[in-house]
Coordinates of C-alpha atoms in Angstrom, one line a residue:
Chain A
M1 CA 21.0 66.4 -18.6
T2 CA 22.6 63.1 -18.5
R3 CA 22.4 61.4 -14.8
V4 CA 25.2 59.3 -13.7
L5 CA 24.2 56.6 -11.0
T6 CA 26.9 54.7 -9.0
R7 CA 26.3 51.3 -7.9
D8 CA 25.3 51.8 -4.4
V9 CA 22.5 54.0 -5.6
I10 CA 21.4 51.4 -8.1
E11 CA 21.4 48.7 -5.9
Q12 CA 18.9 50.9 -4.0
A13 CA 17.0 51.5 -6.6
L14 CA 16.8 47.5 -7.3
S15 CA 15.8 46.5 -4.6
G16 CA 12.1 48.0 -4.9
I17 CA 11.8 46.1 -8.3
D18 CA 10.0 42.9 -8.9
L19 CA 12.5 41.5 -11.1
L20 CA 10.7 37.9 -12.8
P21 CA 8.0 39.6 -14.6
L22 CA 9.8 42.6 -16.0
M23 CA 12.3 39.5 -17.4
E24 CA 9.0 37.5 -18.7
A25 CA 7.9 40.6 -20.3
G26 CA 11.5 41.1 -22.3
F27 CA 11.8 37.6 -23.4
A28 CA 8.1 37.7 -24.9
A29 CA 8.6 40.7 -26.1
Y30 CA 11.6 39.4 -28.1
S31 CA 9.7 36.3 -29.3
E32 CA 7.0 37.9 -30.6
G33 CA 9.3 40.0 -33.0
R34 CA 8.9 43.0 -31.0
C35 CA 12.7 44.0 -30.6
N36 CA 15.6 45.5 -32.2
I37 CA 18.5 43.6 -31.3
P38 CA 21.6 44.1 -33.5
P39 CA 24.3 41.2 -33.3
V40 CA 26.7 41.2 -30.0
G41 CA 29.6 43.2 -30.7
E42 CA 32.6 41.2 -29.6
L43 CA 36.1 42.7 -28.5
M44 CA 38.5 39.7 -27.7
L45 CA 41.8 41.4 -25.9
E46 CA 45.0 39.5 -24.9
K47 CA 43.8 39.7 -21.2
G48 CA 40.0 39.6 -21.6
E49 CA 36.8 39.5 -23.9
V50 CA 34.2 42.4 -23.9
H51 CA 30.8 42.3 -25.1
I52 CA 28.6 45.0 -26.5
K53 CA 25.0 44.4 -26.2
Y54 CA 22.3 46.7 -27.7
G55 CA 19.2 47.2 -28.9
C56 CA 15.7 48.3 -27.5
I57 CA 11.9 47.0 -27.8
T58 CA 10.2 48.7 -30.7
G59 CA 8.3 51.8 -29.7
G60 CA 9.3 51.9 -25.9
R61 CA 10.9 55.0 -24.6
Y62 CA 14.7 53.7 -24.1
Y63 CA 17.2 52.0 -26.2
V64 CA 20.3 50.6 -24.2
V65 CA 23.8 49.8 -25.0
K66 CA 25.5 47.7 -22.6
V67 CA 29.3 47.1 -22.4
A68 CA 30.4 43.8 -20.3
S69 CA 33.6 42.5 -19.8
G70 CA 35.4 39.4 -18.5
F71 CA 39.0 39.4 -17.7
Y72 CA 39.4 36.2 -15.9
G73 CA 42.9 36.8 -14.7
N74 CA 41.3 39.9 -12.3
P75 CA 40.8 37.8 -8.9
A76 CA 44.3 37.6 -8.8
L77 CA 44.9 40.9 -8.8
G78 CA 41.9 41.3 -6.2
L79 CA 39.6 42.7 -8.8
A80 CA 36.0 40.9 -10.2
S81 CA 36.5 39.6 -13.3
S82 CA 33.6 40.9 -14.6
N83 CA 32.6 44.4 -15.0
G84 CA 30.7 46.8 -17.5
L85 CA 27.9 49.1 -17.3
M86 CA 24.4 50.2 -19.3
L87 CA 23.4 53.4 -20.9
V88 CA 20.1 54.3 -21.7
F89 CA 19.1 56.6 -24.3
D90 CA 15.9 57.9 -25.5
Q91 CA 14.2 56.6 -28.7
A92 CA 12.7 59.5 -29.9
T93 CA 16.4 61.8 -30.1
G94 CA 19.2 59.9 -29.0
A95 CA 19.8 61.6 -25.7
L96 CA 21.9 60.1 -23.5
E97 CA 19.5 60.0 -20.1
T98 CA 21.0 57.7 -17.7
V99 CA 25.0 56.4 -17.2
L100 CA 24.7 53.4 -14.8
L101 CA 27.9 52.7 -13.5
D102 CA 26.8 49.3 -12.1
E103 CA 30.3 47.5 -13.2
G104 CA 28.5 44.7 -14.6
M105 CA 26.1 44.3 -11.2
L106 CA 23.1 44.5 -13.4
T107 CA 24.4 42.1 -15.9
D108 CA 24.8 39.6 -12.8
V109 CA 21.3 40.2 -11.8
R110 CA 19.4 40.1 -15.1
T111 CA 21.3 36.8 -15.7
A112 CA 20.4 34.8 -12.5
V113 CA 16.7 36.4 -12.7
A114 CA 17.1 34.6 -16.0
G115 CA 17.4 31.3 -14.0
A116 CA 14.3 31.7 -12.1
V117 CA 12.0 32.0 -15.2
A118 CA 13.7 29.1 -16.8
A119 CA 13.3 27.2 -13.3
R120 CA 9.5 28.7 -13.1
Y121 CA 8.7 26.7 -16.2
L122 CA 11.1 23.9 -17.0
A123 CA 12.1 22.6 -13.2
P124 CA 10.7 19.3 -12.3
R125 CA 8.0 19.1 -9.5
H126 CA 9.9 17.2 -7.2
V127 CA 13.3 18.5 -6.7
E128 CA 15.4 16.9 -3.8
H129 CA 18.8 18.9 -4.4
I130 CA 19.9 21.5 -6.4
G131 CA 23.0 21.6 -7.8
V132 CA 25.2 24.3 -8.7
I133 CA 28.6 23.9 -11.0
G134 CA 31.1 27.4 -10.5
T135 CA 31.4 29.3 -7.4
G136 CA 31.7 33.1 -8.3
M137 CA 29.0 35.9 -8.0
Q138 CA 26.9 34.4 -10.7
A139 CA 26.3 31.2 -8.4
R140 CA 25.5 33.2 -5.7
L141 CA 22.9 35.6 -7.2
Q142 CA 21.3 32.3 -9.3
L143 CA 20.1 31.1 -5.8
Q144 CA 19.1 33.8 -4.3
Y145 CA 16.9 34.5 -7.5
L146 CA 15.8 31.2 -7.4
M147 CA 14.5 30.8 -3.5
P148 CA 11.1 32.5 -4.5
I149 CA 10.6 29.9 -7.3
V150 CA 12.0 26.7 -6.0
A151 CA 11.0 25.2 -2.7
C152 CA 13.9 23.1 -1.9
R153 CA 16.5 24.2 0.1
K154 CA 19.1 21.4 -0.7
L155 CA 22.3 22.4 -2.3
I156 CA 25.1 20.4 -3.8
A157 CA 27.6 22.8 -4.6
C158 CA 30.5 21.4 -6.7
G159 CA 33.9 23.6 -7.5
R160 CA 37.9 23.3 -8.4
T161 CA 38.9 25.5 -5.5
P162 CA 38.6 24.8 -2.2
Q163 CA 38.8 28.0 -1.0
H164 CA 36.4 29.4 -3.2
L165 CA 33.8 25.9 -2.9
E166 CA 34.3 26.7 1.4
A167 CA 33.4 30.3 0.8
Y168 CA 30.4 29.4 -1.4
R169 CA 29.1 27.3 1.5
R170 CA 29.4 29.7 3.6
D171 CA 27.0 32.3 1.8
M172 CA 24.7 29.5 0.3
E173 CA 24.1 28.4 4.6
A174 CA 23.5 32.0 5.4
L175 CA 20.9 32.4 2.7
G176 CA 19.2 29.2 4.4
F177 CA 20.4 26.7 2.5
D178 CA 21.9 23.0 3.4
V179 CA 25.0 22.6 1.6
Q180 CA 27.3 19.9 0.7
T181 CA 30.1 20.4 -1.5
T182 CA 32.1 18.6 -4.2
D183 CA 34.8 18.6 -6.8
D184 CA 33.0 16.5 -9.2
P185 CA 30.2 17.5 -11.8
A186 CA 29.5 13.8 -11.9
V187 CA 27.9 14.0 -8.3
V188 CA 25.8 17.0 -9.3
G189 CA 24.3 15.3 -12.3
A190 CA 23.8 12.1 -10.1
R191 CA 22.0 13.9 -7.3
C192 CA 20.2 16.9 -8.1
Q193 CA 17.1 17.7 -10.4
L194 CA 17.8 21.2 -10.9
I195 CA 21.5 21.9 -12.1
V196 CA 22.5 25.3 -12.7
T197 CA 26.1 25.6 -14.5
T198 CA 27.9 29.4 -14.0
T199 CA 31.4 28.8 -15.3
P200 CA 33.6 30.1 -18.1
A201 CA 34.5 26.8 -18.9
T202 CA 35.7 25.8 -22.6
A203 CA 35.8 22.1 -22.6
P204 CA 32.5 20.2 -21.4
L205 CA 31.8 19.5 -17.6
L206 CA 28.7 17.6 -17.4
L207 CA 28.3 14.7 -19.4
S208 CA 25.4 12.8 -20.9
E209 CA 25.9 9.4 -18.8
H210 CA 26.1 12.0 -15.4
I211 CA 22.6 13.1 -15.9
R212 CA 19.7 11.2 -14.8
P213 CA 15.9 11.2 -16.1
G214 CA 13.7 14.0 -14.4
T215 CA 16.6 17.0 -14.4
H216 CA 16.5 20.2 -15.7
I217 CA 19.6 22.2 -16.5
S218 CA 20.0 25.7 -17.0
A219 CA 23.5 26.9 -18.6
F220 CA 24.6 30.3 -17.8
G221 CA 28.4 30.0 -18.4
S222 CA 28.9 29.5 -22.4
D223 CA 28.0 32.7 -24.2
T224 CA 30.7 33.0 -26.9
P225 CA 31.3 30.7 -29.8
H226 CA 34.2 28.9 -27.3
K227 CA 32.8 28.3 -24.2
Q228 CA 30.8 24.9 -23.7
E229 CA 29.7 23.5 -20.1
L230 CA 27.5 20.6 -21.5
A231 CA 28.4 18.0 -23.8
S232 CA 26.8 17.9 -26.8
G233 CA 25.4 14.5 -25.5
V234 CA 23.3 16.5 -22.9
L235 CA 21.7 18.3 -25.2
A236 CA 20.4 15.1 -27.8
R237 CA 19.6 13.8 -25.0
A238 CA 17.3 16.7 -23.7
S239 CA 13.2 16.6 -24.4
R240 CA 13.4 20.0 -24.4
I241 CA 15.9 22.4 -25.5
V242 CA 15.2 26.1 -24.6
V243 CA 17.1 29.1 -25.4
D244 CA 16.8 33.0 -24.9
S245 CA 17.4 33.7 -28.4
L246 CA 17.7 31.4 -31.4
A247 CA 19.4 33.8 -33.4
Q248 CA 22.1 34.3 -30.8
C249 CA 22.4 30.6 -29.5
R250 CA 23.2 29.4 -33.4
L251 CA 26.4 31.7 -32.9
R252 CA 27.1 31.1 -29.4
G253 CA 26.7 28.8 -26.0
E254 CA 25.7 25.0 -25.6
V255 CA 23.2 25.2 -28.5
H256 CA 26.1 26.5 -30.7
Q257 CA 28.3 23.8 -29.5
A258 CA 25.7 21.1 -30.2
L259 CA 24.2 22.1 -33.7
K260 CA 28.4 22.3 -34.8
A261 CA 28.6 18.7 -33.8
G262 CA 25.4 17.9 -35.5
V263 CA 23.6 16.2 -33.0
I264 CA 20.6 18.4 -32.7
T265 CA 18.8 20.0 -35.4
E266 CA 17.0 23.9 -35.2
E267 CA 13.7 22.4 -35.5
R268 CA 14.2 21.1 -31.8
I269 CA 14.9 24.6 -30.0
E270 CA 12.3 26.6 -28.3
E271 CA 12.5 30.3 -27.0
I272 CA 11.8 30.5 -23.5
G273 CA 9.6 33.9 -24.7
D274 CA 7.4 31.4 -26.2
L275 CA 6.7 29.4 -22.6
V276 CA 6.3 32.8 -21.1
L277 CA 3.5 33.7 -23.6
G278 CA 1.5 30.2 -23.7
R279 CA 2.7 29.4 -27.1
R280 CA 4.8 26.3 -25.7
P281 CA 4.1 24.4 -23.1
A282 CA 5.9 24.6 -19.6
R283 CA 7.6 21.2 -18.4
T284 CA 4.8 18.4 -19.0
D285 CA 6.3 15.3 -17.6
D286 CA 8.2 14.3 -14.3
D287 CA 11.0 12.1 -16.1
G288 CA 12.0 14.4 -19.1
I289 CA 15.3 16.1 -19.3
T290 CA 15.1 19.5 -20.3
V291 CA 18.0 22.1 -20.9
F292 CA 17.6 26.1 -20.8
D293 CA 20.7 27.7 -22.7
S294 CA 21.4 31.5 -21.6
T295 CA 23.6 33.5 -23.8
G296 CA 22.7 36.7 -22.4
L297 CA 19.9 38.8 -24.5
A298 CA 19.7 42.7 -24.9
V299 CA 16.2 42.5 -23.7
Q300 CA 16.9 41.7 -20.5
D301 CA 19.5 44.6 -20.4
V302 CA 16.8 47.2 -21.5
Q303 CA 14.3 45.9 -19.3
I304 CA 16.7 46.1 -16.2
A305 CA 18.1 48.9 -17.1
T306 CA 14.8 50.8 -18.0
A307 CA 13.4 49.8 -14.6
V308 CA 16.3 51.3 -12.4
T309 CA 16.2 54.5 -14.5
Q310 CA 12.4 54.6 -13.5
A311 CA 12.6 53.6 -10.2
A312 CA 15.7 56.0 -9.7
V313 CA 13.5 59.0 -11.3
T314 CA 11.3 58.3 -8.5
A315 CA 13.5 58.3 -5.7
Chain B
M1 CA 37.2 54.8 -9.7
T2 CA 35.5 55.6 -12.8
R3 CA 36.2 59.5 -13.3
V4 CA 32.9 61.3 -15.3
L5 CA 34.2 64.4 -17.7
T6 CA 31.4 66.8 -19.0
R7 CA 31.6 68.5 -22.3
D8 CA 33.3 71.5 -20.7
V9 CA 35.7 69.9 -19.1
I10 CA 36.6 67.9 -22.3
E11 CA 36.4 71.0 -24.3
Q12 CA 39.0 72.6 -21.8
A13 CA 41.4 69.5 -22.1
L14 CA 41.4 69.2 -26.1
S15 CA 42.4 72.9 -26.1
G16 CA 45.9 72.0 -25.5
I17 CA 46.2 68.7 -27.5
D18 CA 48.1 68.9 -30.8
L19 CA 45.7 66.8 -32.5
L20 CA 46.5 66.2 -36.2
P21 CA 50.0 63.9 -35.0
L22 CA 47.5 61.9 -33.1
M23 CA 45.4 61.4 -35.5
E24 CA 48.5 60.7 -38.0
A25 CA 49.5 57.8 -35.7
G26 CA 46.2 57.0 -35.3
F27 CA 45.7 55.8 -39.0
A28 CA 49.3 54.5 -39.2
A29 CA 48.7 52.1 -36.6
Y30 CA 45.7 50.9 -38.7
S31 CA 46.9 50.9 -42.1
E32 CA 50.0 48.6 -40.0
G33 CA 47.8 46.3 -38.7
R34 CA 48.5 47.2 -35.2
C35 CA 44.6 48.1 -34.2
N36 CA 42.0 45.5 -33.1
I37 CA 38.6 47.3 -34.5
P38 CA 35.3 44.8 -35.0
P39 CA 32.9 45.9 -37.6
V40 CA 30.9 48.7 -36.6
G41 CA 27.7 48.3 -34.6
E42 CA 24.5 49.6 -35.7
L43 CA 21.1 50.4 -34.4
M44 CA 18.7 51.4 -36.7
L45 CA 15.4 53.6 -35.1
E46 CA 12.3 55.1 -36.5
K47 CA 13.7 58.5 -35.6
G48 CA 17.6 58.2 -35.9
E49 CA 20.5 56.0 -36.5
V50 CA 23.5 54.8 -34.0
H51 CA 26.7 53.6 -34.4
I52 CA 28.7 51.8 -32.2
K53 CA 32.5 52.1 -32.7
Y54 CA 35.2 50.2 -30.4
G55 CA 38.5 48.7 -30.1
C56 CA 42.0 49.3 -29.2
I57 CA 45.3 49.7 -30.4
T58 CA 46.5 46.2 -29.8
G59 CA 49.1 46.7 -26.7
G60 CA 47.9 50.2 -25.9
R61 CA 46.9 51.4 -22.7
Y62 CA 43.1 51.4 -23.6
Y63 CA 40.1 50.1 -25.5
V64 CA 37.6 52.5 -26.2
V65 CA 33.7 52.2 -27.2
K66 CA 31.9 55.3 -28.8
V67 CA 28.6 55.5 -29.2
A68 CA 27.0 58.0 -31.8
S69 CA 23.7 58.5 -32.8
G70 CA 22.3 60.7 -35.7
F71 CA 18.8 61.9 -35.2
Y72 CA 17.8 64.3 -38.0
G73 CA 14.4 65.8 -36.6
N74 CA 15.9 66.9 -33.4
P75 CA 17.1 70.4 -35.2
A76 CA 13.2 71.1 -35.2
L77 CA 13.1 70.1 -31.3
G78 CA 15.7 73.0 -30.9
L79 CA 18.3 69.8 -30.6
A80 CA 21.6 68.9 -31.9
S81 CA 21.0 66.2 -34.5
S82 CA 24.5 64.5 -33.4
N83 CA 24.8 62.9 -29.9
G84 CA 27.3 60.6 -28.0
L85 CA 29.8 59.8 -25.9
M86 CA 33.1 57.9 -25.5
L87 CA 34.2 55.1 -22.9
V88 CA 37.8 54.5 -21.8
F89 CA 38.4 51.2 -20.6
D90 CA 41.8 49.6 -19.0
Q91 CA 43.1 47.2 -21.9
A92 CA 44.6 45.0 -18.9
T93 CA 41.4 44.8 -16.1
G94 CA 38.3 46.2 -18.2
A95 CA 37.9 48.8 -15.7
L96 CA 36.2 52.1 -16.7
E97 CA 38.5 54.8 -16.5
T98 CA 36.5 57.4 -17.8
V99 CA 33.2 58.3 -19.3
L100 CA 33.5 61.1 -21.7
L101 CA 30.2 63.0 -21.8
D102 CA 31.3 64.7 -25.0
E103 CA 27.3 64.7 -26.6
G104 CA 29.0 64.0 -30.0
M105 CA 31.6 66.9 -29.9
L106 CA 34.7 64.3 -29.6
T107 CA 33.4 62.9 -32.9
D108 CA 32.5 66.3 -34.6
V109 CA 36.2 67.3 -34.1
R110 CA 38.2 63.7 -34.7
T111 CA 36.3 63.8 -38.0
A112 CA 37.4 67.0 -38.8
V113 CA 41.2 66.6 -38.2
A114 CA 41.0 63.8 -40.2
G115 CA 40.2 66.4 -43.0
A116 CA 43.4 68.2 -42.1
V117 CA 45.3 64.9 -42.6
A118 CA 43.5 64.1 -46.1
A119 CA 44.1 68.1 -47.4
R120 CA 47.9 67.7 -45.7
Y121 CA 48.7 64.9 -48.2
L122 CA 46.1 65.4 -51.0
A123 CA 45.4 69.0 -51.7
P124 CA 46.9 70.5 -54.6
R125 CA 49.6 73.0 -54.2
H126 CA 47.5 75.7 -55.6
V127 CA 44.2 76.3 -53.9
E128 CA 42.3 79.5 -54.9
H129 CA 39.1 78.7 -53.5
I130 CA 38.1 76.0 -50.7
G131 CA 34.6 74.6 -51.2
V132 CA 32.2 73.2 -48.2
I133 CA 29.3 71.7 -49.0
G134 CA 27.1 71.5 -46.0
T135 CA 26.4 74.2 -43.1
G136 CA 26.2 72.1 -40.2
M137 CA 28.8 71.8 -37.2
Q138 CA 31.2 69.5 -39.5
A139 CA 31.5 72.1 -42.2
R140 CA 32.6 74.9 -39.3
L141 CA 35.1 72.5 -37.7
Q142 CA 36.5 71.1 -41.4
L143 CA 37.4 75.0 -41.9
Q144 CA 38.5 75.5 -38.4
Y145 CA 41.2 72.5 -38.6
L146 CA 42.1 73.2 -41.9
M147 CA 44.0 76.7 -41.9
P148 CA 47.1 75.2 -40.1
I149 CA 47.3 73.3 -43.1
V150 CA 46.0 75.0 -46.2
A151 CA 46.9 78.7 -46.7
C152 CA 43.8 79.5 -48.8
R153 CA 41.5 81.8 -46.7
K154 CA 38.8 82.2 -49.9
L155 CA 35.6 80.2 -49.2
I156 CA 32.4 78.9 -51.7
A157 CA 30.0 78.0 -49.0
C158 CA 27.2 75.5 -50.8
G159 CA 23.8 74.6 -48.9
R160 CA 20.1 74.7 -49.6
T161 CA 18.6 76.8 -46.6
P162 CA 19.3 80.0 -46.8
Q163 CA 19.4 81.2 -43.1
H164 CA 21.7 78.0 -42.1
L165 CA 23.8 79.5 -45.1
E166 CA 24.0 82.9 -43.6
A167 CA 24.8 81.9 -40.3
Y168 CA 27.5 79.7 -41.8
R169 CA 28.8 82.6 -43.7
R170 CA 29.0 84.9 -40.6
D171 CA 30.7 82.2 -38.7
M172 CA 33.4 81.3 -41.1
E173 CA 34.0 85.3 -41.9
A174 CA 34.6 85.5 -38.2
L175 CA 36.9 82.5 -38.4
G176 CA 39.2 85.0 -41.3
F177 CA 37.7 83.3 -44.5
D178 CA 36.6 85.4 -47.4
V179 CA 33.3 83.8 -47.9
Q180 CA 30.4 83.4 -51.2
T181 CA 27.6 81.5 -51.0
T182 CA 26.0 79.5 -53.6
D183 CA 22.8 76.7 -53.3
D184 CA 24.5 74.6 -56.4
P185 CA 27.5 72.2 -56.0
A186 CA 28.3 72.7 -59.4
V187 CA 29.6 76.1 -58.3
V188 CA 31.8 74.7 -55.8
G189 CA 32.9 72.2 -58.3
A190 CA 33.6 74.6 -61.1
R191 CA 35.6 77.1 -58.7
C192 CA 37.0 75.2 -56.0
Q193 CA 40.6 72.9 -56.1
L194 CA 39.8 71.6 -52.4
I195 CA 35.9 70.4 -51.5
V196 CA 35.0 69.1 -48.2
T197 CA 31.0 67.4 -48.2
T198 CA 29.8 66.8 -45.0
T199 CA 25.8 66.5 -45.7
P200 CA 23.9 63.6 -44.7
A201 CA 22.6 63.0 -48.6
T202 CA 21.4 59.9 -49.6
A203 CA 21.2 60.8 -53.8
P204 CA 24.9 62.2 -55.1
L205 CA 25.6 66.3 -55.0
L206 CA 28.8 66.3 -57.3
L207 CA 29.0 65.0 -60.1
S208 CA 32.0 64.0 -62.1
E209 CA 31.0 66.9 -64.6
H210 CA 31.3 69.3 -62.4
I211 CA 34.7 68.5 -61.0
R212 CA 37.9 69.9 -62.5
P213 CA 41.3 68.6 -63.0
G214 CA 43.5 69.7 -60.0
T215 CA 41.0 69.2 -57.4
H216 CA 40.9 67.1 -54.2
I217 CA 37.6 66.2 -52.1
S218 CA 36.8 65.0 -48.7
A219 CA 33.8 63.2 -48.4
F220 CA 32.7 62.8 -45.0
G221 CA 28.9 62.8 -45.0
S222 CA 28.4 59.4 -45.9
D223 CA 29.0 56.6 -43.2
T224 CA 26.7 54.1 -44.0
P225 CA 25.8 51.9 -46.8
H226 CA 23.2 54.4 -47.8
K227 CA 24.3 58.0 -48.1
Q228 CA 26.2 59.2 -51.0
E229 CA 27.4 62.8 -51.3
L230 CA 29.4 62.2 -54.7
A231 CA 28.5 60.4 -57.6
S232 CA 30.3 57.2 -58.0
G233 CA 31.6 58.6 -62.1
V234 CA 33.5 60.9 -59.8
L235 CA 35.5 58.1 -58.2
A236 CA 35.7 56.8 -61.1
R237 CA 37.5 59.7 -62.8
A238 CA 39.7 60.3 -59.7
S239 CA 43.7 59.5 -59.9
R240 CA 43.8 58.7 -56.5
I241 CA 41.5 56.9 -54.1
V242 CA 42.1 57.2 -50.5
V243 CA 40.0 55.8 -47.9
D244 CA 40.6 56.0 -43.8
S245 CA 39.7 52.0 -43.8
L246 CA 39.5 49.8 -47.0
A247 CA 37.7 47.0 -44.6
Q248 CA 35.1 49.4 -43.5
C249 CA 34.8 51.2 -46.9
R250 CA 33.7 48.1 -48.6
L251 CA 30.4 48.4 -46.6
R252 CA 29.5 52.0 -46.0
G253 CA 30.5 55.3 -47.7
E254 CA 31.3 56.7 -51.1
V255 CA 34.0 53.8 -52.1
H256 CA 31.0 51.6 -51.3
Q257 CA 28.6 52.9 -53.5
A258 CA 31.3 53.1 -56.4
L259 CA 32.3 49.7 -55.8
K260 CA 28.7 48.1 -56.0
A261 CA 28.1 50.7 -59.1
G262 CA 31.1 48.5 -60.7
V263 CA 32.9 51.6 -61.7
I264 CA 36.0 50.9 -59.6
T265 CA 38.2 48.1 -57.9
E266 CA 39.6 47.1 -54.7
E267 CA 43.0 47.5 -56.3
R268 CA 42.8 51.2 -56.7
I269 CA 41.9 52.2 -53.2
E270 CA 44.8 53.0 -50.8
E271 CA 44.4 53.8 -47.2
I272 CA 45.8 57.1 -45.5
G273 CA 47.4 55.6 -42.9
D274 CA 50.1 54.4 -46.1
L275 CA 50.3 58.0 -46.8
V276 CA 51.3 58.7 -43.2
L277 CA 53.8 56.0 -43.2
G278 CA 55.0 57.2 -46.8
R279 CA 54.7 53.6 -48.0
R280 CA 52.3 55.1 -50.5
P281 CA 53.6 59.0 -52.0
A282 CA 51.4 62.2 -51.4
R283 CA 49.9 64.2 -54.0
T284 CA 52.5 64.1 -56.9
D285 CA 50.9 65.8 -59.7
D286 CA 49.0 69.6 -60.2
D287 CA 45.7 68.2 -62.4
G288 CA 44.9 65.0 -60.9
I289 CA 41.4 64.6 -59.0
T290 CA 42.0 62.9 -55.6
V291 CA 39.5 61.8 -53.4
F292 CA 39.2 61.0 -49.7
D293 CA 36.6 59.0 -48.1
S294 CA 36.2 59.2 -44.4
T295 CA 33.5 56.8 -42.7
G296 CA 35.1 57.4 -39.3
L297 CA 37.1 54.7 -37.9
A298 CA 37.5 53.5 -34.3
V299 CA 41.1 54.6 -34.0
Q300 CA 40.3 58.0 -34.4
D301 CA 37.9 57.3 -31.2
V302 CA 40.8 55.5 -29.7
Q303 CA 43.1 58.1 -30.4
I304 CA 40.8 61.6 -29.0
A305 CA 39.4 60.0 -26.1
T306 CA 43.0 58.7 -25.1
A307 CA 44.1 61.9 -25.2
V308 CA 41.5 63.7 -23.7
T309 CA 41.3 60.8 -20.7
Q310 CA 45.3 61.6 -20.3
A311 CA 45.3 65.8 -20.7
A312 CA 42.6 65.5 -18.2
V313 CA 44.3 63.4 -15.5
T314 CA 47.3 66.0 -15.5
A315 CA 45.0 69.1 -15.3

């Protein structure tokens, strides 16, 4: 019998789950070739875009189908721009075990946890300021999941809309951060050693000349062939370029843009799963520029949906 | 707020819906280029296969994502081989309006209704016997939806497993058919003027030499690049080859096989939507051999899921 879990039940189940090792195990399984993940499905509509990510860890108990949407006119209607659900099926029979009516929340969370994984392996030792570009839900969650990983509590928040920036400042101060705000990405580049970008920008916000040695940048906004937050020169200059999935980042995200521009080659690109596995080193120096490009991988959905399904079973 | 409809509620809503014109309107919209239907998503697992079909009629109210699976070892476990659900989203906001927990039933029904549409435009005037190859759920539903379209009540049922064939005979007699059974597809070809194939065969069951002039064949079993029920010689010999979607049948189904074998060319292939629209004629003679190749189109899912969602609203 299919169970349908609503958002409040999912939030409660989530509170008891240690997500960082789960996400690391997912990235590791992916980079070991133990995942069955077909290409992302995409439906482009007049007012929004829909992504379907699906797959499984081979031999695992479940496969997961996730539908996530971004309708960027929604906030003007008083609705969240992102929405969606996850479906958990039995790999042995195809039976639909659980419908997770998370309204996109699990996608937001698993994305933010990937930011913590990237920071764990790639953040410089000395972070005087964390910088965040974007003031939405993802900008909030990134900080929440970074807190156990990075000791720094000084934040420079960058956004275009003063009211959103002010609301973000208040929320991050409530989390325990000392917050300065700016509308200029160059300020973030000049003063921050750990930068997280979380916007749906379609033209670069951070340019190569903004960035100083000894910086790590995690880019989460671009998950399509069209969106872009980092100028390709940032990737060209980076000493390490790490992605969630090379296969996926060829086709979408910042790496896709830089490959298309011809300023980087595929040989330079590493997968975060290989860092988790120890096949590749974590950050080895204090002055390199490192980039993590996240396009969002189905194995992240598999990991979080499986954990919530099982936690809710034992509840 | 998302509504979750279970199978019994869906069945009740369905009973008040006239599906034939809905399916015709869907095929017409598709062939007019008014649909936004990305390629089928596919997840191949050790014990089964999963198809994700999704899309919308451009400018319509909803978009639909359908997950359907076939796990062919399920019957040995006392489970149906097919399963799945449909998700109905608002095209304006991405909000998930309805989850249809139909367990694959709506896919079965919309597929069967496509059989009725094909028969309406392509069946010969004189049908002495209907022939059905396959004894599963689809073989039952095809007959149910053919009854208002075709006057013939003489059925030749063909299956390999005597118990399944006998159970099928009883069910079809209960519907009002005079049923003969055989395990030899050649008998169906020799005696039937309207033939429906509904098996997951991966090697041809009906050969060109089995078929007589004045026959229409609707092939529903093959919806992947690998499955095949009709020898490519049947398509080579046909006077009309009609598909649900040329784009999709290039990649999967009987037409895909015949194109790959090099015995037909794309110029010969017509879409059923063009017959509905009157851009192409319905059957024009009594002795031609016509083939309808259905791989199952997302617009069929859009049409049936939208209708059920709206019928259940007014209930």
